[in-house]
CSV table of C-alpha atoms in Angstrom, one decimal:
chain,number,residue,atom,x,y,z
H,1,UNK,CA,113.0,125.6,48.8
H,2,UNK,CA,113.2,125.0,45.1
H,3,UNK,CA,109.9,124.0,43.4
H,4,UNK,CA,111.2,120.6,42.2
H,5,UNK,CA,112.6,119.8,45.7
H,6,UNK,CA,109.3,120.8,47.3
H,7,UNK,CA,107.3,118.6,44.9
H,8,UNK,CA,109.6,115.7,45.6
H,9,UNK,CA,109.2,116.3,49.3
H,10,UNK,CA,105.4,116.4,49.0
H,11,UNK,CA,105.4,113.1,47.1
H,12,UNK,CA,107.7,111.5,49.7
H,13,UNK,CA,105.5,112.8,52.6
H,14,UNK,CA,102.4,111.5,50.9
H,15,UNK,CA,103.7,108.0,50.0
H,16,UNK,CA,105.4,107.5,53.4
H,17,UNK,CA,102.3,108.8,55.3
H,18,UNK,CA,99.6,106.9,53.4
H,19,UNK,CA,101.4,103.5,53.2
H,20,UNK,CA,100.9,100.8,55.9
H,21,UNK,CA,103.0,101.2,59.0
H,22,UNK,CA,102.5,101.1,62.8
H,23,UNK,CA,100.6,104.4,63.0
H,24,UNK,CA,98.2,103.5,60.2
H,25,UNK,CA,97.5,100.0,61.4
H,26,UNK,CA,96.8,101.2,64.9
H,27,UNK,CA,94.4,103.9,63.5
H,28,UNK,CA,92.7,101.3,61.4
H,29,UNK,CA,92.1,99.2,64.5
H,30,UNK,CA,91.1,102.3,66.5
H,31,UNK,CA,88.6,103.4,63.9
H,32,UNK,CA,87.0,99.9,63.9
H,33,UNK,CA,86.9,99.6,67.7
H,34,UNK,CA,86.2,103.2,68.8
H,35,UNK,CA,85.0,105.1,65.7
H,36,UNK,CA,86.4,108.2,64.0
H,37,UNK,CA,85.4,110.8,66.5
H,38,UNK,CA,86.9,109.0,69.5
H,39,UNK,CA,90.1,108.5,67.5
H,40,UNK,CA,90.7,112.2,66.7
H,41,UNK,CA,93.2,112.7,69.6
H,42,UNK,CA,95.1,109.7,68.4
H,43,UNK,CA,95.2,111.2,64.8
H,44,UNK,CA,96.2,114.6,66.1
H,45,UNK,CA,98.9,113.1,68.3
H,46,UNK,CA,100.4,111.4,65.3
H,47,UNK,CA,100.3,114.4,63.0
H,48,UNK,CA,101.6,117.0,65.5
H,49,UNK,CA,103.9,114.6,67.3
H,50,UNK,CA,105.6,113.7,64.0
H,51,UNK,CA,106.0,117.4,63.0
H,52,UNK,CA,107.7,118.0,66.4
H,53,UNK,CA,109.9,114.9,65.8
H,54,UNK,CA,111.0,116.2,62.4
H,55,UNK,CA,111.9,119.5,63.9
H,56,UNK,CA,113.9,117.9,66.7
H,57,UNK,CA,115.7,115.5,64.3
H,58,UNK,CA,116.6,118.5,62.1
H,59,UNK,CA,118.0,120.7,64.8
H,60,UNK,CA,120.3,118.1,66.3
H,61,UNK,CA,119.1,114.6,67.1
H,62,UNK,CA,120.5,113.3,63.9
H,63,UNK,CA,124.0,114.2,65.2
H,64,UNK,CA,123.4,112.2,68.4
H,65,UNK,CA,122.9,109.0,66.3
H,66,UNK,CA,126.1,109.8,64.3
H,67,UNK,CA,128.1,110.5,67.5
H,68,UNK,CA,126.7,107.6,69.6
H,69,UNK,CA,125.7,104.6,67.3
H,70,UNK,CA,124.7,102.6,70.4
H,71,UNK,CA,121.8,105.0,71.0
H,72,UNK,CA,120.3,103.8,67.7
H,73,UNK,CA,120.4,100.2,68.9
H,74,UNK,CA,118.9,101.1,72.3
H,75,UNK,CA,116.1,102.9,70.4
H,76,UNK,CA,115.5,99.9,68.2
H,77,UNK,CA,115.2,97.5,71.1
H,78,UNK,CA,112.8,99.9,73.0
H,79,UNK,CA,110.7,100.4,69.8
H,80,UNK,CA,110.3,96.6,69.2
H,81,UNK,CA,109.3,96.0,72.8
H,82,UNK,CA,106.7,98.8,72.8
H,83,UNK,CA,105.3,97.8,69.4
H,84,UNK,CA,104.9,94.2,70.7
H,85,UNK,CA,103.0,95.6,73.8
H,86,UNK,CA,100.7,97.6,71.5
H,87,UNK,CA,100.1,94.6,69.3
H,88,UNK,CA,99.0,92.7,72.4
H,89,UNK,CA,96.6,95.5,73.4
H,90,UNK,CA,95.1,95.6,69.9
H,91,UNK,CA,94.7,91.8,69.8
H,92,UNK,CA,92.8,92.0,73.1
H,93,UNK,CA,90.5,95.0,72.3
H,94,UNK,CA,87.6,92.8,71.3
H,95,UNK,CA,84.3,93.8,72.9
H,96,UNK,CA,83.5,92.3,76.2
H,97,UNK,CA,79.7,92.4,75.6
H,98,UNK,CA,77.5,94.0,73.0
H,99,UNK,CA,79.3,96.9,71.2
H,100,UNK,CA,81.3,98.2,74.1
H,101,UNK,CA,85.0,97.8,73.4
H,102,UNK,CA,87.4,97.1,76.2
H,103,UNK,CA,90.0,99.7,76.6
H,104,UNK,CA,90.2,103.2,75.3
H,105,UNK,CA,91.6,104.8,72.2
H,106,UNK,CA,95.2,106.2,72.3
H,107,UNK,CA,95.3,109.7,73.7
H,108,UNK,CA,97.0,112.7,72.0
H,109,UNK,CA,100.0,112.5,74.3
H,110,UNK,CA,100.4,108.7,73.9
H,111,UNK,CA,100.2,109.0,70.1
H,112,UNK,CA,102.7,111.9,70.1
H,113,UNK,CA,105.1,110.0,72.3
H,114,UNK,CA,104.7,106.9,70.2
H,115,UNK,CA,106.4,108.6,67.3
H,116,UNK,CA,109.7,108.4,69.3
H,117,UNK,CA,109.6,104.6,69.3
H,118,UNK,CA,108.0,104.1,65.9
H,119,UNK,CA,110.7,102.8,63.5
H,120,UNK,CA,108.9,104.0,60.4
H,121,UNK,CA,108.5,107.5,61.9
H,122,UNK,CA,112.3,107.6,62.6
H,123,UNK,CA,113.1,106.4,59.1
H,124,UNK,CA,110.7,109.0,57.6
H,125,UNK,CA,112.1,111.8,59.7
H,126,UNK,CA,115.8,111.0,59.2
H,127,UNK,CA,115.3,110.5,55.4
H,128,UNK,CA,113.2,113.7,55.1
H,129,UNK,CA,115.8,115.9,56.9
H,130,UNK,CA,118.8,114.2,55.1
H,131,UNK,CA,117.3,114.4,51.6
H,132,UNK,CA,115.0,117.5,51.6
H,133,UNK,CA,116.6,120.0,54.0
H,134,UNK,CA,119.9,120.8,52.3
H,135,UNK,CA,122.4,122.4,54.6
H,136,UNK,CA,119.9,121.7,57.5
H,137,UNK,CA,119.1,125.4,57.8
H,138,UNK,CA,116.3,126.2,60.2
H,139,UNK,CA,114.1,127.4,57.2
H,140,UNK,CA,114.6,124.1,55.4
H,141,UNK,CA,113.9,122.1,58.5
H,142,UNK,CA,110.7,124.1,59.1
H,143,UNK,CA,109.6,123.7,55.5
H,144,UNK,CA,110.0,119.9,55.8
H,145,UNK,CA,108.0,119.9,59.0
H,146,UNK,CA,105.2,122.1,57.6
H,147,UNK,CA,104.9,119.9,54.5
H,148,UNK,CA,104.6,116.8,56.6
H,149,UNK,CA,102.1,118.5,58.9
H,150,UNK,CA,99.9,119.4,55.9
H,151,UNK,CA,100.1,115.9,54.3
H,152,UNK,CA,100.5,113.5,57.2
H,153,UNK,CA,97.3,114.2,59.2
H,154,UNK,CA,94.9,113.9,56.2
H,155,UNK,CA,96.7,110.7,55.1
H,156,UNK,CA,96.6,108.9,58.4
H,157,UNK,CA,93.0,110.0,59.0
H,158,UNK,CA,91.9,108.0,56.0
H,159,UNK,CA,93.0,104.8,57.8
H,160,UNK,CA,90.8,105.7,60.8
H,161,UNK,CA,87.9,106.4,58.4
H,162,UNK,CA,88.5,103.1,56.7
H,163,UNK,CA,88.5,101.3,60.1
H,164,UNK,CA,85.2,103.0,61.1
H,165,UNK,CA,83.7,101.8,57.8
H,166,UNK,CA,84.9,98.3,58.4
H,167,UNK,CA,83.2,98.3,61.8
H,168,UNK,CA,79.9,97.8,59.9
H,169,UNK,CA,81.2,94.4,58.9
H,170,UNK,CA,82.6,93.7,62.4
H,171,UNK,CA,79.4,93.7,64.4
H,172,UNK,CA,79.9,90.1,65.3
H,173,UNK,CA,82.3,89.8,68.3
H,174,UNK,CA,84.1,86.9,66.7
H,175,UNK,CA,84.8,88.8,63.5
H,176,UNK,CA,86.0,91.9,65.5
H,177,UNK,CA,88.3,89.7,67.5
H,178,UNK,CA,89.6,88.1,64.3
H,179,UNK,CA,90.1,91.6,62.8
H,180,UNK,CA,92.0,92.8,65.9
H,181,UNK,CA,94.2,89.7,66.0
H,182,UNK,CA,95.0,90.3,62.2
H,183,UNK,CA,95.9,93.9,62.9
H,184,UNK,CA,98.1,92.9,65.8
H,185,UNK,CA,99.9,90.3,63.6
H,186,UNK,CA,100.4,92.9,60.9
H,187,UNK,CA,101.8,95.3,63.4
H,188,UNK,CA,104.3,92.7,64.5
H,189,UNK,CA,105.0,91.9,60.8
H,190,UNK,CA,105.8,95.6,60.3
H,191,UNK,CA,108.8,95.1,62.6
H,192,UNK,CA,110.5,92.7,60.1
H,193,UNK,CA,112.6,95.5,58.4
H,194,UNK,CA,113.7,96.8,61.8
H,195,UNK,CA,114.7,93.4,63.2
H,196,UNK,CA,116.2,92.0,60.0
H,197,UNK,CA,117.2,95.0,57.8
H,198,UNK,CA,118.2,94.3,54.2
């Protein structure tokens, strides 16, 4: 990969990984509700799950969407439904009593599987392969996946850390409930570009 293309890919990976989206909003809520350490499987599931997704998109999934446009619509409907379900779970994660939060953080496998219904992850993977893997050779696809693996995990982890730090302000059950409902509403709002694309 040419140095200028690699630099552009790194910048794209950083900006798309660090900006708000379903993964980062859920990690912010997870950090606030469960802490950084308990959210590590969630973070690893996102990081490694997305790398696997980029590889699979690069080696052939992109052609399925081209050949069967209806598959993209089915994916979109499933993504919206699942994100609404997750928003409901986040909204209802307020502590039942004391500092014990209801529910559990997302597991590694749940977070990895979530990448397949995350609209932002699909947009990132499709754009990365289309723009930064010229010719879609295996070496170029692997390079895109490696760059995302190196940049994505530290980027998304900052959101968990931010959530953990915010937990200091959320010791009151009412404030934590308000925070969770706000995160749930922001997660729903992140669906706007999916439901009503420009």
